[in-house]
PDB file of C-alpha atoms in Angstrom:
ATOM      1  CA  MET A  77      68.673 125.609 192.076  1.00 50.00           C
ATOM      2  CA  ARG A  78      68.489 122.099 190.812  1.00 53.00           C
ATOM      3  CA  GLY A  79      66.182 121.297 193.715  1.00 54.00           C
ATOM      4  CA  LYS A  80      63.593 123.910 192.714  1.00 53.00           C
ATOM      5  CA  THR A  81      63.755 122.791 189.099  1.00 54.00           C
ATOM      6  CA  ALA A  82      63.094 119.193 190.112  1.00 53.00           C
ATOM      7  CA  GLU A  83      60.186 120.290 192.322  1.00 55.00           C
ATOM      8  CA  ARG A  84      58.543 122.177 189.448  1.00 56.00           C
ATOM      9  CA  GLN A  85      59.050 119.175 187.178  1.00 55.00           C
ATOM     10  CA  THR A  86      57.453 116.896 189.742  1.00 51.00           C
ATOM     11  CA  GLN A  87      54.416 119.192 190.045  1.00 55.00           C
ATOM     12  CA  ARG A  88      53.968 119.282 186.267  1.00 55.00           C
ATOM     13  CA  THR A  89      54.309 115.517 186.036  1.00 52.00           C
ATOM     14  CA  GLY A  90      51.773 115.001 188.821  1.00 52.00           C
ATOM     15  CA  ALA A  91      49.263 117.374 187.289  1.00 50.00           C
ATOM     16  CA  ALA A  92      49.587 115.787 183.905  1.00 50.00           C
ATOM     17  CA  GLY A  93      49.325 112.234 185.219  1.00 51.00           C
ATOM     18  CA  ARG A  94      46.294 112.848 187.462  1.00 56.00           C
ATOM     19  CA  LYS A  95      43.114 111.171 186.142  1.00 54.00           C
ATOM     20  CA  PRO A  96      40.053 113.366 185.709  1.00 55.00           C
ATOM     21  CA  ALA A  97      37.376 112.928 188.392  1.00 56.00           C
ATOM     22  CA  PRO A  98      34.516 110.698 187.219  1.00 56.00           C
ATOM     23  CA  THR A  99      31.274 112.530 186.391  1.00 58.00           C
ATOM     24  CA  ARG A 100      28.064 111.570 188.298  1.00 58.00           C
ATOM     25  CA  PRO A 101      25.124 110.367 186.257  1.00 54.00           C
ATOM     26  CA  PRO A 102      22.112 112.703 186.265  1.00 55.00           C
ATOM     27  CA  GLU A 103      19.624 111.990 189.022  1.00 56.00           C
ATOM     28  CA  GLU A 104      16.266 110.551 188.071  1.00 52.00           C
ATOM     29  CA  PRO A 105      13.256 112.827 188.616  1.00 54.00           C
ATOM     30  CA  SER A 106      12.036 112.547 192.171  1.00 56.00           C
ATOM     31  CA  THR A 107       8.382 111.370 192.091  1.00 57.00           C
ATOM     32  CA  PRO A 108       6.422 109.299 194.634  1.00 55.00           C
ATOM     33  CA  LEU A 109       6.432 106.367 192.255  1.00 51.00           C
ATOM     34  CA  ALA A 110      10.156 106.645 191.511  1.00 56.00           C
ATOM     35  CA  ALA A 111      11.024 107.077 195.181  1.00 58.00           C
ATOM     36  CA  ALA A 112       9.012 104.022 196.144  1.00 53.00           C
ATOM     37  CA  VAL A 113      10.663 102.002 193.402  1.00 50.00           C
ATOM     38  CA  ARG A 114      14.153 102.984 194.595  1.00 56.00           C
ATOM     39  CA  LYS A 115      13.309 102.004 198.164  1.00 55.00           C
ATOM     40  CA  ALA A 116      11.614  98.698 197.288  1.00 52.00           C
ATOM     41  CA  PRO A 117      14.129  95.877 197.876  1.00 56.00           C
ATOM     42  CA  GLY A 118      14.406  92.509 196.230  1.00 58.00           C
ATOM     43  CA  ARG A 119      12.612  93.075 192.916  1.00 60.00           C
ATOM     44  CA  SER A 120      13.607  94.365 189.542  1.00 71.00           C
ATOM     45  CA  GLN A 121      12.672  97.873 188.602  1.00 74.00           C
ATOM     46  CA  PRO A 122       9.831  96.808 186.221  1.00 76.00           C
ATOM     47  CA  GLY A 123       8.392  94.618 188.993  1.00 75.00           C
ATOM     48  CA  ARG A 124       8.568  97.391 191.526  1.00 78.00           C
ATOM     49  CA  LEU A 125       6.928  99.765 189.055  1.00 79.00           C
ATOM     50  CA  ALA A 126       4.062  97.305 188.549  1.00 80.00           C
ATOM     51  CA  ASP A 127       3.598  96.888 192.306  1.00 80.00           C
ATOM     52  CA  GLU A 128       3.530 100.609 192.879  1.00 82.00           C
ATOM     53  CA  ALA A 129       1.112 101.131 189.985  1.00 82.00           C
ATOM     54  CA  ASP A 130      -1.214  98.504 191.529  1.00 83.00           C
ATOM     55  CA  ARG A 131      -1.018 100.227 194.908  1.00 86.00           C
ATOM     56  CA  LEU A 132      -1.801 103.618 193.429  1.00 86.00           C
ATOM     57  CA  GLU A 133      -4.689 102.144 191.454  1.00 86.00           C
ATOM     58  CA  ALA A 134      -6.117 100.582 194.633  1.00 85.00           C
ATOM     59  CA  ASP A 135      -5.822 103.926 196.460  1.00 86.00           C
ATOM     60  CA  VAL A 136      -7.631 105.711 193.627  1.00 86.00           C
ATOM     61  CA  ALA A 137     -10.360 103.039 193.624  1.00 86.00           C
ATOM     62  CA  LYS A 138     -10.876 103.448 197.384  1.00 87.00           C
ATOM     63  CA  THR A 139     -11.056 107.220 197.044  1.00 87.00           C
ATOM     64  CA  LEU A 140     -13.582 106.956 194.232  1.00 83.00           C
ATOM     65  CA  ALA A 141     -15.661 104.447 196.209  1.00 86.00           C
ATOM     66  CA  ARG A 142     -15.788 106.796 199.186  1.00 86.00           C
ATOM     67  CA  GLU A 143     -16.794 109.685 196.938  1.00 83.00           C
ATOM     68  CA  VAL A 144     -19.517 107.620 195.256  1.00 85.00           C
ATOM     69  CA  ALA A 145     -20.868 106.582 198.672  1.00 82.00           C
ATOM     70  CA  ARG A 146     -20.906 110.214 199.805  1.00 84.00           C
ATOM     71  CA  LEU A 147     -22.746 111.343 196.673  1.00 80.00           C
ATOM     72  CA  GLU A 148     -25.286 108.519 196.988  1.00 82.00           C
ATOM     73  CA  ALA A 149     -25.961 109.504 200.607  1.00 82.00           C
ATOM     74  CA  GLU A 150     -26.452 113.135 199.571  1.00 79.00           C
ATOM     75  CA  LEU A 151     -28.801 112.066 196.761  1.00 77.00           C
ATOM     76  CA  ALA A 152     -30.865 109.935 199.162  1.00 80.00           C
ATOM     77  CA  ALA A 153     -31.118 112.859 201.574  1.00 76.00           C
ATOM     78  CA  MET A 154     -32.195 115.180 198.760  1.00 70.00           C
ATOM     79  CA  ARG A 155     -34.854 112.717 197.613  1.00 76.00           C
ATOM     80  CA  ALA A 156     -36.180 112.387 201.164  1.00 70.00           C
ATOM     81  CA  ARG A 157     -36.289 116.153 201.514  1.00 66.00           C
ATOM     82  CA  LEU A 158     -38.082 116.479 198.160  1.00 61.00           C
ATOM     83  CA  ALA A 159     -40.671 113.905 199.232  1.00 60.00           C
ATOM     84  CA  GLU A 160     -41.162 115.828 202.473  1.00 58.00           C
ATOM     85  CA  LEU A 161     -41.647 119.092 200.602  1.00 53.00           C
ATOM     86  CA  GLU A 162     -44.087 117.473 198.180  1.00 58.00           C
ATOM     87  CA  ALA A 163     -46.071 116.048 201.104  1.00 55.00           C
ATOM     88  CA  HIS A 164     -46.211 119.462 202.734  1.00 58.00           C
ATOM     89  CA  ALA A 165     -47.315 121.000 199.440  1.00 83.00           C
ATOM     90  CA  ASP A 166     -50.406 118.751 199.545  1.00 93.00           C
ATOM     91  CA  ARG A 167     -51.290 119.554 203.179  1.00 95.00           C
ATOM     92  CA  ASP A 168     -53.075 122.460 204.786  1.00 96.00           C
ATOM     93  CA  PRO A 169     -50.557 123.885 207.283  1.00 95.00           C
ATOM     94  CA  LEU A 170     -53.264 125.007 209.733  1.00 96.00           C
ATOM     95  CA  THR A 171     -55.291 121.802 210.087  1.00 97.00           C
ATOM     96  CA  GLY A 172     -52.947 119.142 208.727  1.00 95.00           C
ATOM     97  CA  LEU A 173     -55.691 117.971 206.349  1.00 97.00           C
ATOM     98  CA  LEU A 174     -55.213 117.549 202.638  1.00 97.00           C
ATOM     99  CA  ASN A 175     -55.513 120.845 200.795  1.00 96.00           C
ATOM    100  CA  ARG A 176     -57.408 121.236 197.522  1.00 95.00           C
ATOM    101  CA  ARG A 177     -54.389 120.182 195.461  1.00 94.00           C
ATOM    102  CA  GLY A 178     -53.830 117.067 197.552  1.00 95.00           C
ATOM    103  CA  PHE A 179     -57.519 116.173 197.641  1.00 96.00           C
ATOM    104  CA  GLU A 180     -57.923 116.444 193.889  1.00 93.00           C
ATOM    105  CA  ARG A 181     -54.853 114.265 193.398  1.00 94.00           C
ATOM    106  CA  GLU A 182     -56.178 111.612 195.783  1.00 94.00           C
ATOM    107  CA  LEU A 183     -59.588 111.843 194.160  1.00 93.00           C
ATOM    108  CA  LEU A 184     -58.039 110.995 190.808  1.00 92.00           C
ATOM    109  CA  ARG A 185     -56.224 108.029 192.368  1.00 94.00           C
ATOM    110  CA  ALA A 186     -59.436 106.785 193.953  1.00 94.00           C
ATOM    111  CA  SER A 187     -61.242 107.158 190.634  1.00 93.00           C
ATOM    112  CA  ALA A 188     -58.558 105.117 188.883  1.00 93.00           C
ATOM    113  CA  HIS A 189     -58.902 102.413 191.550  1.00 93.00           C
ATOM    114  CA  VAL A 190     -62.667 102.265 191.075  1.00 93.00           C
ATOM    115  CA  ARG A 191     -62.267 102.128 187.302  1.00 91.00           C
ATOM    116  CA  ARG A 192     -59.949  99.123 187.605  1.00 92.00           C
ATOM    117  CA  TYR A 193     -61.273  97.190 190.597  1.00 93.00           C
ATOM    118  CA  GLY A 194     -64.803  98.474 191.110  1.00 92.00           C
ATOM    119  CA  GLY A 195     -66.338 100.174 194.102  1.00 92.00           C
ATOM    120  CA  ARG A 196     -68.285 103.335 194.795  1.00 94.00           C
ATOM    121  CA  LEU A 197     -67.302 106.850 195.804  1.00 96.00           C
ATOM    122  CA  VAL A 198     -69.449 109.603 197.295  1.00 97.00           C
ATOM    123  CA  LEU A 199     -68.313 113.167 197.892  1.00 97.00           C
ATOM    124  CA  VAL A 200     -69.452 115.355 200.783  1.00 98.00           C
ATOM    125  CA  TYR A 201     -68.910 119.102 200.489  1.00 98.00           C
ATOM    126  CA  LEU A 202     -69.199 121.111 203.742  1.00 98.00           C
ATOM    127  CA  ASP A 203     -69.286 124.845 204.353  1.00 97.00           C
ATOM    128  CA  LEU A 204     -69.383 126.337 207.865  1.00 97.00           C
ATOM    129  CA  ASP A 205     -72.368 128.408 208.994  1.00 95.00           C
ATOM    130  CA  GLY A 206     -71.698 131.462 211.093  1.00 93.00           C
ATOM    131  CA  PHE A 207     -67.971 131.423 210.592  1.00 95.00           C
ATOM    132  CA  LYS A 208     -67.542 135.000 209.357  1.00 94.00           C
ATOM    133  CA  PRO A 209     -68.883 136.513 212.616  1.00 94.00           C
ATOM    134  CA  VAL A 210     -66.260 134.504 214.515  1.00 95.00           C
ATOM    135  CA  ASN A 211     -63.456 136.276 212.675  1.00 93.00           C
ATOM    136  CA  ASP A 212     -65.222 139.614 212.894  1.00 93.00           C
ATOM    137  CA  THR A 213     -65.958 139.344 216.629  1.00 92.00           C
ATOM    138  CA  HIS A 214     -63.051 137.357 218.057  1.00 94.00           C
ATOM    139  CA  GLY A 215     -60.322 137.766 215.456  1.00 94.00           C
ATOM    140  CA  HIS A 216     -58.554 135.428 213.060  1.00 94.00           C
ATOM    141  CA  ALA A 217     -56.813 133.483 215.823  1.00 96.00           C
ATOM    142  CA  ALA A 218     -60.226 132.389 217.066  1.00 96.00           C
ATOM    143  CA  GLY A 219     -61.237 131.520 213.516  1.00 97.00           C
ATOM    144  CA  ASP A 220     -58.128 129.354 213.185  1.00 97.00           C
ATOM    145  CA  ALA A 221     -59.022 127.537 216.406  1.00 97.00           C
ATOM    146  CA  VAL A 222     -62.505 126.838 215.040  1.00 97.00           C
ATOM    147  CA  LEU A 223     -61.113 125.477 211.764  1.00 98.00           C
ATOM    148  CA  GLN A 224     -58.778 123.171 213.676  1.00 98.00           C
ATOM    149  CA  ALA A 225     -61.659 121.932 215.837  1.00 97.00           C
ATOM    150  CA  VAL A 226     -63.812 121.224 212.763  1.00 98.00           C
ATOM    151  CA  ALA A 227     -60.925 119.324 211.168  1.00 98.00           C
ATOM    152  CA  ALA A 228     -60.606 117.192 214.309  1.00 97.00           C
ATOM    153  CA  VAL A 229     -64.361 116.462 214.285  1.00 97.00           C
ATOM    154  CA  LEU A 230     -64.293 115.362 210.654  1.00 97.00           C
ATOM    155  CA  GLN A 231     -61.228 113.188 211.068  1.00 96.00           C
ATOM    156  CA  GLY A 232     -62.679 111.628 214.204  1.00 96.00           C
ATOM    157  CA  HIS A 233     -65.960 110.597 212.576  1.00 96.00           C
ATOM    158  CA  VAL A 234     -64.915 108.997 209.274  1.00 96.00           C
ATOM    159  CA  ARG A 235     -63.297 105.670 208.503  1.00 95.00           C
ATOM    160  CA  ALA A 236     -59.576 105.244 207.935  1.00 94.00           C
ATOM    161  CA  SER A 237     -60.257 104.611 204.239  1.00 93.00           C
ATOM    162  CA  ASP A 238     -62.131 107.916 203.823  1.00 97.00           C
ATOM    163  CA  LEU A 239     -60.377 111.168 202.971  1.00 97.00           C
ATOM    164  CA  VAL A 240     -60.871 114.576 204.585  1.00 98.00           C
ATOM    165  CA  ALA A 241     -59.634 117.874 203.140  1.00 98.00           C
ATOM    166  CA  ARG A 242     -59.823 121.579 203.750  1.00 98.00           C
ATOM    167  CA  LEU A 243     -60.425 123.034 200.323  1.00 96.00           C
ATOM    168  CA  GLY A 244     -59.902 126.617 201.417  1.00 93.00           C
ATOM    169  CA  GLY A 245     -61.386 129.167 203.803  1.00 95.00           C
ATOM    170  CA  ASP A 246     -64.156 127.418 205.762  1.00 97.00           C
ATOM    171  CA  GLU A 247     -64.900 124.801 203.082  1.00 97.00           C
ATOM    172  CA  PHE A 248     -64.182 121.105 203.670  1.00 98.00           C
ATOM    173  CA  ALA A 249     -64.655 117.919 201.677  1.00 98.00           C
ATOM    174  CA  VAL A 250     -64.906 114.234 202.559  1.00 98.00           C
ATOM    175  CA  LEU A 251     -64.507 111.302 200.184  1.00 98.00           C
ATOM    176  CA  LEU A 252     -66.545 108.289 201.345  1.00 97.00           C
ATOM    177  CA  TRP A 253     -65.870 104.781 200.058  1.00 96.00           C
ATOM    178  CA  ASN A 254     -68.606 102.259 199.179  1.00 96.00           C
ATOM    179  CA  LEU A 255     -71.677 103.964 200.614  1.00 95.00           C
ATOM    180  CA  SER A 256     -75.110 104.149 199.036  1.00 96.00           C
ATOM    181  CA  ASP A 257     -76.607 107.583 198.426  1.00 95.00           C
ATOM    182  CA  PRO A 258     -79.001 107.329 201.445  1.00 96.00           C
ATOM    183  CA  ASP A 259     -76.130 106.209 203.710  1.00 97.00           C
ATOM    184  CA  ALA A 260     -73.928 109.030 202.426  1.00 97.00           C
ATOM    185  CA  GLU A 261     -76.673 111.585 203.123  1.00 96.00           C
ATOM    186  CA  THR A 262     -77.099 110.169 206.628  1.00 97.00           C
ATOM    187  CA  LYS A 263     -73.354 110.457 207.150  1.00 97.00           C
ATOM    188  CA  ALA A 264     -73.353 114.064 205.922  1.00 97.00           C
ATOM    189  CA  ALA A 265     -76.181 114.960 208.303  1.00 97.00           C
ATOM    190  CA  MET A 266     -74.311 113.319 211.181  1.00 97.00           C
ATOM    191  CA  LEU A 267     -71.205 115.380 210.379  1.00 98.00           C
ATOM    192  CA  GLU A 268     -73.334 118.545 210.419  1.00 97.00           C
ATOM    193  CA  THR A 269     -74.639 117.584 213.856  1.00 97.00           C
ATOM    194  CA  MET A 270     -71.177 116.798 215.246  1.00 97.00           C
ATOM    195  CA  ILE A 271     -69.773 120.112 214.045  1.00 97.00           C
ATOM    196  CA  ALA A 272     -72.687 122.040 215.528  1.00 96.00           C
ATOM    197  CA  ALA A 273     -72.194 120.264 218.864  1.00 96.00           C
ATOM    198  CA  ALA A 274     -68.501 121.095 219.050  1.00 96.00           C
ATOM    199  CA  ARG A 275     -67.501 123.861 221.437  1.00 95.00           C
ATOM    200  CA  VAL A 276     -64.223 125.707 221.017  1.00 96.00           C
ATOM    201  CA  PRO A 277     -62.874 127.194 224.281  1.00 95.00           C
ATOM    202  CA  TRP A 278     -61.875 130.806 223.744  1.00 94.00           C
ATOM    203  CA  ARG A 279     -60.751 133.089 226.529  1.00 90.00           C
ATOM    204  CA  GLU A 280     -63.559 133.160 229.119  1.00 87.00           C
ATOM    205  CA  GLY A 281     -66.151 131.563 226.844  1.00 93.00           C
ATOM    206  CA  GLU A 282     -66.802 129.127 224.003  1.00 95.00           C
ATOM    207  CA  ILE A 283     -67.335 129.435 220.276  1.00 96.00           C
ATOM    208  CA  ALA A 284     -69.719 127.308 218.221  1.00 95.00           C
ATOM    209  CA  VAL A 285     -70.476 127.189 214.521  1.00 96.00           C
ATOM    210  CA  GLY A 286     -72.725 125.161 212.261  1.00 95.00           C
ATOM    211  CA  ALA A 287     -72.181 123.480 208.906  1.00 96.00           C
ATOM    212  CA  SER A 288     -74.117 122.733 205.739  1.00 97.00           C
ATOM    213  CA  ALA A 289     -73.264 119.621 203.709  1.00 97.00           C
ATOM    214  CA  GLY A 290     -74.089 118.436 200.207  1.00 97.00           C
ATOM    215  CA  THR A 291     -73.389 115.024 198.644  1.00 97.00           C
ATOM    216  CA  ALA A 292     -72.793 113.700 195.136  1.00 97.00           C
ATOM    217  CA  ALA A 293     -71.957 110.209 193.946  1.00 96.00           C
ATOM    218  CA  LEU A 294     -68.956 109.844 191.672  1.00 93.00           C
ATOM    219  CA  THR A 295     -70.709 107.696 189.093  1.00 87.00           C
ATOM    220  CA  ASP A 296     -68.187 108.400 186.344  1.00 89.00           C
ATOM    221  CA  PRO A 297     -64.563 107.856 187.437  1.00 83.00           C
ATOM    222  CA  ASP A 298     -63.457 110.172 184.640  1.00 85.00           C
ATOM    223  CA  ALA A 299     -65.600 113.055 185.924  1.00 91.00           C
ATOM    224  CA  ALA A 300     -64.235 113.607 189.444  1.00 90.00           C
ATOM    225  CA  ALA A 301     -64.149 117.401 189.107  1.00 90.00           C
ATOM    226  CA  GLU A 302     -67.766 117.419 187.900  1.00 94.00           C
ATOM    227  CA  ALA A 303     -68.849 115.318 190.896  1.00 94.00           C
ATOM    228  CA  LEU A 304     -67.108 117.709 193.278  1.00 93.00           C
ATOM    229  CA  ALA A 305     -68.929 120.617 191.629  1.00 95.00           C
ATOM    230  CA  ARG A 306     -72.273 118.805 192.069  1.00 96.00           C
ATOM    231  CA  ALA A 307     -71.551 118.225 195.759  1.00 97.00           C
ATOM    232  CA  ASP A 308     -70.696 121.919 196.104  1.00 96.00           C
ATOM    233  CA  ALA A 309     -73.990 122.904 194.449  1.00 97.00           C
ATOM    234  CA  ALA A 310     -75.923 120.532 196.717  1.00 96.00           C
ATOM    235  CA  MET A 311     -74.278 122.105 199.751  1.00 96.00           C
ATOM    236  CA  TYR A 312     -75.338 125.614 198.727  1.00 94.00           C
ATOM    237  CA  ALA A 313     -78.859 124.405 198.050  1.00 94.00           C
ATOM    238  CA  ARG A 314     -79.050 123.005 201.570  1.00 93.00           C
ATOM    239  CA  LYS A 315     -77.592 126.212 203.038  1.00 93.00           C
ATOM    240  CA  ARG A 316     -80.296 128.263 201.278  1.00 91.00           C
ATOM    241  CA  ARG A 317     -83.015 125.989 202.682  1.00 89.00           C
ATOM    242  CA  ARG A 318     -81.721 126.560 206.189  1.00 81.00           C
ATOM    243  CA  SER A 319     -82.818 130.172 206.397  1.00 63.00           C
ATOM    244  CA  GLY A 320     -80.925 132.366 208.800  1.00 58.00           C
ATOM    245  CA  ARG A 321     -78.034 129.889 208.955  1.00 48.00           C
ATOM    246  CA  GLY A 322     -75.963 131.196 206.031  1.00 43.00           C
ATOM    247  CA  GLY A 323     -72.289 131.869 206.780  1.00 45.00           C
TER     248      GLY A 323
END
């Protein structure tokens, strides 16, 4: 009996004398920066924080640099594509010559050059003779082949400084640099002859067309459109004189 009483007393004494278990401090939030700081040996916490902040800043700078480089490359590609589209917008897709829009733009540039540095410009306006029967008889594919052949003739018989354009349909224009009026008229007549001599192979035969040309000097650099209209009128006057050759 006394033994059980002593045992109970010992249990109460032990429970009362036992020290409470120490409480653990709350854990710091787990973030990449905090984790790196805890792992970094040999430096104080502020120093480790500064190092990690520098590292993160360098990573962000590298990422931004890569993104800037990517955007610059995309912008350069877009600009190149835009220049390509603009060039195509000024070209006739069938012949590769300048179209009316491109020719008028280049005519304005040439006029500005003459205004500033001097020089002389003469326009030649050409219209094909007998072209409509080609389309009517052989079809539009044959007409396209003829237009391509005429474009090749014109490009092959002018100087590198001269400009050749297809203005639309079967109408062409040439801009000649630094020629007198008689020399320009001789050049226009030679182009008529070369076009008439060209033969376009088509199926079992050949197709030939003629051309009528008119010239006009661009005496006023500010009146390029008016000079082109005068060359056009001169071409039609020549076509009317060549009876039976209208096209």
